[in-house]
């Protein structure tokens, strides 16, 4: 089953060093972890990605590198996440090969349609709700776009943007396979407890969906 919680470790919001945070979350049962660092030099980004890949190599969490398929491949990460202005999914796939995941961000149905036919392992969709975490977010799409996207593809849909513990159930009810979280996971008193709470909400929400629904 596709991981229900996708933790995005954004360097700007981390309160503990990223390697410790990633290890803590993996220990709490998080199976999908992205590293995102918009302010680091390529050299510093590469170095931390490399350390993270080594730290997570023997556990159950898959490390996804944001933006950079070349770095994902070079450090032996579990995958890469590309946006609409990054290398295309086709090129990311060429660089990363078949063993790593390629994920892509989408912000409207046209992009979802394109992603559905691209060589990607999951489709991220958002921002679902208003978010202050991304600097120039695309327009808010709401949970209605998850329902529309669900009709277009069997690929796992990862909902992102402004999702909180309270809002997660309606996101799963709309058909998302997974929730990608930054602020409501990192900007809290105890990210480990919060991760466990998200996993519990996801298990309950996904378990109560009608039979036959795609669950990635
Ligand atoms: N892409 C769309 S919204 C977003 C990204 C990276 C930020 C999500 O962060 P948060 O804090 O969970 O709203
Ligand atoms: Mg990007």
PDB file of C-alpha atoms and ligand atoms in Angstrom:
ATOM      1  CA  UNK A   1       0.000   0.000   0.000  1.00  0.00           C
ATOM      2  CA  UNK A   2       1.233   3.515  -0.745  1.00  0.00           C
ATOM      3  CA  UNK A   3       2.492   5.283   2.424  1.00  0.00           C
ATOM      4  CA  UNK A   4      -0.314   7.331   3.963  1.00  0.00           C
ATOM      5  CA  UNK A   5       1.957   9.994   5.442  1.00  0.00           C
ATOM      6  CA  UNK A   6       4.596  11.806   3.409  1.00  0.00           C
ATOM      7  CA  UNK A   7       6.807  13.864   5.701  1.00  0.00           C
ATOM      8  CA  UNK A   8       8.497  16.779   3.985  1.00  0.00           C
ATOM      9  CA  UNK A   9      11.520  17.935   5.910  1.00  0.00           C
ATOM     10  CA  UNK A  10      11.844  21.553   4.849  1.00  0.00           C
ATOM     11  CA  UNK A  11      15.135  22.990   6.053  1.00  0.00           C
ATOM     12  CA  UNK A  12      13.445  26.346   6.818  1.00  0.00           C
ATOM     13  CA  UNK A  13      11.089  24.810   9.386  1.00  0.00           C
ATOM     14  CA  UNK A  14      13.255  22.181  11.031  1.00  0.00           C
ATOM     15  CA  UNK A  15      13.827  22.580  14.770  1.00  0.00           C
ATOM     16  CA  UNK A  16      16.321  19.713  15.030  1.00  0.00           C
ATOM     17  CA  UNK A  17      19.057  18.673  12.576  1.00  0.00           C
ATOM     18  CA  UNK A  18      17.516  16.968   9.572  1.00  0.00           C
ATOM     19  CA  UNK A  19      19.246  13.627  10.058  1.00  0.00           C
ATOM     20  CA  UNK A  20      17.917  13.311  13.619  1.00  0.00           C
ATOM     21  CA  UNK A  21      14.457  14.429  12.552  1.00  0.00           C
ATOM     22  CA  UNK A  22      14.384  11.909   9.692  1.00  0.00           C
ATOM     23  CA  UNK A  23      15.580   9.090  11.940  1.00  0.00           C
ATOM     24  CA  UNK A  24      12.989  10.010  14.603  1.00  0.00           C
ATOM     25  CA  UNK A  25      10.158  10.031  12.066  1.00  0.00           C
ATOM     26  CA  UNK A  26      11.300   6.778  10.475  1.00  0.00           C
ATOM     27  CA  UNK A  27      11.357   5.285  13.976  1.00  0.00           C
ATOM     28  CA  UNK A  28       7.773   6.469  14.475  1.00  0.00           C
ATOM     29  CA  UNK A  29       6.710   4.537  11.367  1.00  0.00           C
ATOM     30  CA  UNK A  30       6.842   7.189   8.641  1.00  0.00           C
ATOM     31  CA  UNK A  31       7.659   5.406   5.386  1.00  0.00           C
ATOM     32  CA  UNK A  32       8.081   8.310   2.993  1.00  0.00           C
ATOM     33  CA  UNK A  33      10.361  11.263   3.762  1.00  0.00           C
ATOM     34  CA  UNK A  34      11.312  14.112   1.453  1.00  0.00           C
ATOM     35  CA  UNK A  35      14.219  16.452   1.977  1.00  0.00           C
ATOM     36  CA  UNK A  36      13.559  20.006   0.755  1.00  0.00           C
ATOM     37  CA  UNK A  37      16.119  22.800   1.111  1.00  0.00           C
ATOM     38  CA  UNK A  38      15.583  25.825  -1.106  1.00  0.00           C
ATOM     39  CA  UNK A  39      18.296  28.006   0.484  1.00  0.00           C
ATOM     40  CA  UNK A  40      21.284  25.643   0.402  1.00  0.00           C
ATOM     41  CA  UNK A  41      24.029  25.763  -2.207  1.00  0.00           C
ATOM     42  CA  UNK A  42      24.071  22.712  -4.508  1.00  0.00           C
ATOM     43  CA  UNK A  43      27.217  21.551  -2.747  1.00  0.00           C
ATOM     44  CA  UNK A  44      25.686  21.769   0.730  1.00  0.00           C
ATOM     45  CA  UNK A  45      22.423  20.205  -0.508  1.00  0.00           C
ATOM     46  CA  UNK A  46      24.343  17.286  -2.012  1.00  0.00           C
ATOM     47  CA  UNK A  47      26.297  16.743   1.225  1.00  0.00           C
ATOM     48  CA  UNK A  48      23.178  16.618   3.407  1.00  0.00           C
ATOM     49  CA  UNK A  49      21.283  14.448   0.916  1.00  0.00           C
ATOM     50  CA  UNK A  50      24.193  12.033   0.982  1.00  0.00           C
ATOM     51  CA  UNK A  51      24.276  11.884   4.799  1.00  0.00           C
ATOM     52  CA  UNK A  52      20.509  11.416   4.914  1.00  0.00           C
ATOM     53  CA  UNK A  53      20.575   8.614   2.350  1.00  0.00           C
ATOM     54  CA  UNK A  54      23.173   6.793   4.409  1.00  0.00           C
ATOM     55  CA  UNK A  55      21.260   7.337   7.657  1.00  0.00           C
ATOM     56  CA  UNK A  56      18.002   5.968   6.219  1.00  0.00           C
ATOM     57  CA  UNK A  57      19.523   3.185   4.117  1.00  0.00           C
ATOM     58  CA  UNK A  58      18.732   0.330   6.493  1.00  0.00           C
ATOM     59  CA  UNK A  59      15.274   1.327   7.712  1.00  0.00           C
ATOM     60  CA  UNK A  60      11.762   1.235   6.271  1.00  0.00           C
ATOM     61  CA  UNK A  61      11.593   4.850   5.143  1.00  0.00           C
ATOM     62  CA  UNK A  62      12.117   5.839   1.514  1.00  0.00           C
ATOM     63  CA  UNK A  63      14.066   9.073   1.056  1.00  0.00           C
ATOM     64  CA  UNK A  64      12.879  11.389  -1.709  1.00  0.00           C
ATOM     65  CA  UNK A  65      15.104  14.257  -2.824  1.00  0.00           C
ATOM     66  CA  UNK A  66      13.307  17.422  -3.851  1.00  0.00           C
ATOM     67  CA  UNK A  67      14.076  19.109  -7.189  1.00  0.00           C
ATOM     68  CA  UNK A  68      17.273  17.253  -8.190  1.00  0.00           C
ATOM     69  CA  UNK A  69      17.157  13.869  -9.974  1.00  0.00           C
ATOM     70  CA  UNK A  70      20.941  13.969 -10.416  1.00  0.00           C
ATOM     71  CA  UNK A  71      21.531  14.258  -6.681  1.00  0.00           C
ATOM     72  CA  UNK A  72      18.910  11.583  -5.918  1.00  0.00           C
ATOM     73  CA  UNK A  73      20.708   9.151  -8.217  1.00  0.00           C
ATOM     74  CA  UNK A  74      24.203  10.043  -7.023  1.00  0.00           C
ATOM     75  CA  UNK A  75      23.455   9.637  -3.303  1.00  0.00           C
ATOM     76  CA  UNK A  76      21.428   6.453  -3.805  1.00  0.00           C
ATOM     77  CA  UNK A  77      18.165   7.947  -2.526  1.00  0.00           C
ATOM     78  CA  UNK A  78      14.802   6.233  -2.898  1.00  0.00           C
ATOM     79  CA  UNK A  79      13.491   8.766  -5.354  1.00  0.00           C
ATOM     80  CA  UNK A  80      13.084  12.314  -6.540  1.00  0.00           C
ATOM     81  CA  UNK A  81      10.267  14.833  -6.548  1.00  0.00           C
ATOM     82  CA  UNK A  82      10.013  17.260  -9.463  1.00  0.00           C
ATOM     83  CA  UNK A  83       7.787  20.289  -9.928  1.00  0.00           C
ATOM     84  CA  UNK A  84       6.380  21.781 -13.112  1.00  0.00           C
ATOM     85  CA  UNK A  85       9.534  23.875 -13.649  1.00  0.00           C
ATOM     86  CA  UNK A  86      12.085  21.179 -12.797  1.00  0.00           C
ATOM     87  CA  UNK A  87      13.353  18.487 -15.149  1.00  0.00           C
ATOM     88  CA  UNK A  88      10.429  16.596 -16.665  1.00  0.00           C
ATOM     89  CA  UNK A  89       9.314  13.227 -15.267  1.00  0.00           C
ATOM     90  CA  UNK A  90      10.699  11.589 -18.437  1.00  0.00           C
ATOM     91  CA  UNK A  91      14.134  13.092 -17.888  1.00  0.00           C
ATOM     92  CA  UNK A  92      14.023  12.432 -14.134  1.00  0.00           C
ATOM     93  CA  UNK A  93      13.212   8.800 -14.930  1.00  0.00           C
ATOM     94  CA  UNK A  94      16.150   8.582 -17.342  1.00  0.00           C
ATOM     95  CA  UNK A  95      18.482   9.887 -14.645  1.00  0.00           C
ATOM     96  CA  UNK A  96      17.042   7.908 -11.734  1.00  0.00           C
ATOM     97  CA  UNK A  97      16.321   4.582 -13.452  1.00  0.00           C
ATOM     98  CA  UNK A  98      13.487   2.222 -12.613  1.00  0.00           C
ATOM     99  CA  UNK A  99      14.431   1.421  -9.005  1.00  0.00           C
ATOM    100  CA  UNK A 100      13.858   4.915  -7.652  1.00  0.00           C
ATOM    101  CA  UNK A 101      10.515   6.666  -7.403  1.00  0.00           C
ATOM    102  CA  UNK A 102       9.736   9.748  -9.434  1.00  0.00           C
ATOM    103  CA  UNK A 103       6.977  12.002  -8.127  1.00  0.00           C
ATOM    104  CA  UNK A 104       5.583  15.135  -9.732  1.00  0.00           C
ATOM    105  CA  UNK A 105       3.703  18.196  -8.458  1.00  0.00           C
ATOM    106  CA  UNK A 106       0.445  19.129 -10.144  1.00  0.00           C
ATOM    107  CA  UNK A 107      -1.854  22.090  -9.586  1.00  0.00           C
ATOM    108  CA  UNK A 108      -4.758  21.552 -11.983  1.00  0.00           C
ATOM    109  CA  UNK A 109      -6.552  18.774 -13.880  1.00  0.00           C
ATOM    110  CA  UNK A 110      -4.593  19.322 -17.076  1.00  0.00           C
ATOM    111  CA  UNK A 111      -1.353  18.668 -15.219  1.00  0.00           C
ATOM    112  CA  UNK A 112      -2.886  15.627 -13.495  1.00  0.00           C
ATOM    113  CA  UNK A 113      -3.898  14.260 -16.909  1.00  0.00           C
ATOM    114  CA  UNK A 114      -0.334  14.695 -18.193  1.00  0.00           C
ATOM    115  CA  UNK A 115       1.121  13.131 -15.044  1.00  0.00           C
ATOM    116  CA  UNK A 116      -1.231  10.171 -15.357  1.00  0.00           C
ATOM    117  CA  UNK A 117       0.532   9.263 -18.604  1.00  0.00           C
ATOM    118  CA  UNK A 118       4.038  10.168 -17.456  1.00  0.00           C
ATOM    119  CA  UNK A 119       6.508   7.711 -15.909  1.00  0.00           C
ATOM    120  CA  UNK A 120       5.761   8.762 -12.319  1.00  0.00           C
ATOM    121  CA  UNK A 121       5.117   6.689  -9.207  1.00  0.00           C
ATOM    122  CA  UNK A 122       2.817   9.218  -7.563  1.00  0.00           C
ATOM    123  CA  UNK A 123       1.086  12.485  -8.357  1.00  0.00           C
ATOM    124  CA  UNK A 124       1.189  15.281  -5.806  1.00  0.00           C
ATOM    125  CA  UNK A 125      -1.763  17.661  -5.996  1.00  0.00           C
ATOM    126  CA  UNK A 126      -2.167  21.036  -4.338  1.00  0.00           C
ATOM    127  CA  UNK A 127      -2.196  23.323  -2.588  1.00  0.00           C
ATOM    128  CA  UNK A 128      -5.396  21.791  -1.245  1.00  0.00           C
ATOM    129  CA  UNK A 129      -5.755  24.526   1.417  1.00  0.00           C
ATOM    130  CA  UNK A 130      -4.041  27.896   1.917  1.00  0.00           C
ATOM    131  CA  UNK A 131      -0.414  27.490   2.968  1.00  0.00           C
ATOM    132  CA  UNK A 132       2.218  29.917   4.167  1.00  0.00           C
ATOM    133  CA  UNK A 133       5.029  27.406   3.783  1.00  0.00           C
ATOM    134  CA  UNK A 134       5.592  27.673   0.037  1.00  0.00           C
ATOM    135  CA  UNK A 135       6.865  31.066  -1.080  1.00  0.00           C
ATOM    136  CA  UNK A 136       4.739  31.548  -4.212  1.00  0.00           C
ATOM    137  CA  UNK A 137       2.016  28.918  -3.984  1.00  0.00           C
ATOM    138  CA  UNK A 138      -0.279  28.132  -6.904  1.00  0.00           C
ATOM    139  CA  UNK A 139      -3.992  28.862  -6.369  1.00  0.00           C
ATOM    140  CA  UNK A 140      -5.752  26.756  -3.724  1.00  0.00           C
ATOM    141  CA  UNK A 141      -7.546  23.818  -5.374  1.00  0.00           C
ATOM    142  CA  UNK A 142      -9.667  22.407  -2.513  1.00  0.00           C
ATOM    143  CA  UNK A 143     -10.644  18.798  -1.912  1.00  0.00           C
ATOM    144  CA  UNK A 144     -12.967  18.905  -4.936  1.00  0.00           C
ATOM    145  CA  UNK A 145      -9.948  18.686  -7.236  1.00  0.00           C
ATOM    146  CA  UNK A 146      -8.844  15.503  -5.462  1.00  0.00           C
ATOM    147  CA  UNK A 147     -12.241  13.982  -6.345  1.00  0.00           C
ATOM    148  CA  UNK A 148     -11.830  15.024  -9.984  1.00  0.00           C
ATOM    149  CA  UNK A 149      -8.243  13.790 -10.147  1.00  0.00           C
ATOM    150  CA  UNK A 150      -9.289  10.468  -8.588  1.00  0.00           C
ATOM    151  CA  UNK A 151     -11.527   9.821 -11.605  1.00  0.00           C
ATOM    152  CA  UNK A 152      -8.599  10.383 -13.993  1.00  0.00           C
ATOM    153  CA  UNK A 153      -5.943   8.085 -12.609  1.00  0.00           C
ATOM    154  CA  UNK A 154      -5.217   4.961 -10.629  1.00  0.00           C
ATOM    155  CA  UNK A 155      -1.809   6.328  -9.646  1.00  0.00           C
ATOM    156  CA  UNK A 156      -1.331   7.258  -5.992  1.00  0.00           C
ATOM    157  CA  UNK A 157      -2.465  10.814  -5.287  1.00  0.00           C
ATOM    158  CA  UNK A 158      -0.541  12.727  -2.621  1.00  0.00           C
ATOM    159  CA  UNK A 159      -2.443  15.744  -1.339  1.00  0.00           C
ATOM    160  CA  UNK A 160      -0.345  18.719  -0.229  1.00  0.00           C
ATOM    161  CA  UNK A 161      -0.737  22.239   1.077  1.00  0.00           C
ATOM    162  CA  UNK A 162      -2.169  23.457   4.371  1.00  0.00           C
ATOM    163  CA  UNK A 163      -3.162  19.989   5.531  1.00  0.00           C
ATOM    164  CA  UNK A 164      -3.513  19.590   9.287  1.00  0.00           C
ATOM    165  CA  UNK A 165      -4.411  16.690  11.532  1.00  0.00           C
ATOM    166  CA  UNK A 166      -7.987  18.014  11.692  1.00  0.00           C
ATOM    167  CA  UNK A 167      -8.301  18.367   7.924  1.00  0.00           C
ATOM    168  CA  UNK A 168      -6.651  15.068   6.973  1.00  0.00           C
ATOM    169  CA  UNK A 169      -9.866  12.959   7.150  1.00  0.00           C
ATOM    170  CA  UNK A 170     -11.669  15.043   4.489  1.00  0.00           C
ATOM    171  CA  UNK A 171      -8.588  14.804   2.270  1.00  0.00           C
ATOM    172  CA  UNK A 172      -8.575  11.001   2.489  1.00  0.00           C
ATOM    173  CA  UNK A 173     -12.354  10.925   2.056  1.00  0.00           C
ATOM    174  CA  UNK A 174     -11.925  12.809  -1.233  1.00  0.00           C
ATOM    175  CA  UNK A 175      -9.725  10.000  -2.522  1.00  0.00           C
ATOM    176  CA  UNK A 176      -6.134  10.913  -1.659  1.00  0.00           C
ATOM    177  CA  UNK A 177      -3.812   8.021  -0.930  1.00  0.00           C
ATOM    178  CA  UNK A 178      -1.454  10.099   1.123  1.00  0.00           C
ATOM    179  CA  UNK A 179      -1.017  13.465   2.828  1.00  0.00           C
ATOM    180  CA  UNK A 180       2.227  15.443   2.454  1.00  0.00           C
ATOM    181  CA  UNK A 181       2.821  17.631   5.473  1.00  0.00           C
ATOM    182  CA  UNK A 182       5.371  20.259   6.406  1.00  0.00           C
ATOM    183  CA  UNK A 183       4.146  22.777   8.980  1.00  0.00           C
ATOM    184  CA  UNK A 184       1.698  20.646  10.945  1.00  0.00           C
ATOM    185  CA  UNK A 185       4.408  18.032  11.370  1.00  0.00           C
ATOM    186  CA  UNK A 186       7.506  20.139  11.995  1.00  0.00           C
ATOM    187  CA  UNK A 187       6.167  23.322  13.593  1.00  0.00           C
ATOM    188  CA  UNK A 188       4.637  21.496  16.561  1.00  0.00           C
ATOM    189  CA  UNK A 189       5.854  20.690  20.053  1.00  0.00           C
ATOM    190  CA  UNK A 190       6.535  17.026  19.319  1.00  0.00           C
ATOM    191  CA  UNK A 191       6.846  15.897  15.666  1.00  0.00           C
ATOM    192  CA  UNK A 192       7.148  12.230  16.665  1.00  0.00           C
ATOM    193  CA  UNK A 193       3.795  12.252  18.470  1.00  0.00           C
ATOM    194  CA  UNK A 194       2.252  14.263  15.639  1.00  0.00           C
ATOM    195  CA  UNK A 195       3.500  11.744  13.063  1.00  0.00           C
ATOM    196  CA  UNK A 196       1.897   8.916  15.040  1.00  0.00           C
ATOM    197  CA  UNK A 197      -1.348  10.904  15.182  1.00  0.00           C
ATOM    198  CA  UNK A 198      -1.319  11.412  11.401  1.00  0.00           C
ATOM    199  CA  UNK A 199      -0.669   7.703  10.835  1.00  0.00           C
ATOM    200  CA  UNK A 200      -3.579   6.789  13.115  1.00  0.00           C
ATOM    201  CA  UNK A 201      -5.948   9.232  11.379  1.00  0.00           C
ATOM    202  CA  UNK A 202      -4.846   7.899   7.983  1.00  0.00           C
ATOM    203  CA  UNK A 203      -5.394   4.279   9.003  1.00  0.00           C
ATOM    204  CA  UNK A 204      -8.894   5.131  10.248  1.00  0.00           C
ATOM    205  CA  UNK A 205      -9.777   7.267   7.206  1.00  0.00           C
ATOM    206  CA  UNK A 206      -8.451   4.873   4.580  1.00  0.00           C
ATOM    207  CA  UNK A 207     -10.024   1.919   6.369  1.00  0.00           C
ATOM    208  CA  UNK A 208     -13.463   3.519   6.265  1.00  0.00           C
ATOM    209  CA  UNK A 209     -13.463   4.284   2.525  1.00  0.00           C
ATOM    210  CA  UNK A 210     -15.876   2.395   0.281  1.00  0.00           C
ATOM    211  CA  UNK A 211     -14.617  -0.993  -0.928  1.00  0.00           C
ATOM    212  CA  UNK A 212     -12.966  -1.038  -4.314  1.00  0.00           C
ATOM    213  CA  UNK A 213     -11.481   2.427  -4.033  1.00  0.00           C
ATOM    214  CA  UNK A 214      -7.995   2.602  -5.433  1.00  0.00           C
ATOM    215  CA  UNK A 215      -5.535   2.505  -2.565  1.00  0.00           C
ATOM    216  CA  UNK A 216      -2.294   2.629  -4.430  1.00  0.00           C
TER     217      UNK A 216
HETATM  218  N1  LIG B   1       3.765  22.482  -2.587  1.00  0.00           N
HETATM  219  C1  LIG B   1       2.484  22.838  -2.618  1.00  0.00           C
HETATM  220  S1  LIG B   1       1.965  23.421  -1.125  1.00  0.00           S
HETATM  221  C2  LIG B   1       3.478  23.159  -0.414  1.00  0.00           C
HETATM  222  C3  LIG B   1       4.345  22.649  -1.357  1.00  0.00           C
HETATM  223  C4  LIG B   1       5.757  22.314  -1.137  1.00  0.00           C
HETATM  224  C5  LIG B   1       3.776  23.467   1.011  1.00  0.00           C
HETATM  225  C6  LIG B   1       3.115  22.525   1.946  1.00  0.00           C
HETATM  226  O1  LIG B   1       3.465  22.842   3.270  1.00  0.00           O
HETATM  227  P1  LIG B   1       2.395  22.849   4.458  1.00  0.00           P
HETATM  228  O2  LIG B   1       3.144  23.503   5.609  1.00  0.00           O
HETATM  229  O3  LIG B   1       2.078  21.414   4.777  1.00  0.00           O
HETATM  230  O4  LIG B   1       1.222  23.671   4.002  1.00  0.00           O
HETATM  231 MG1  LIG B   2      10.864  21.600  -7.418  1.00  0.00          MG
END
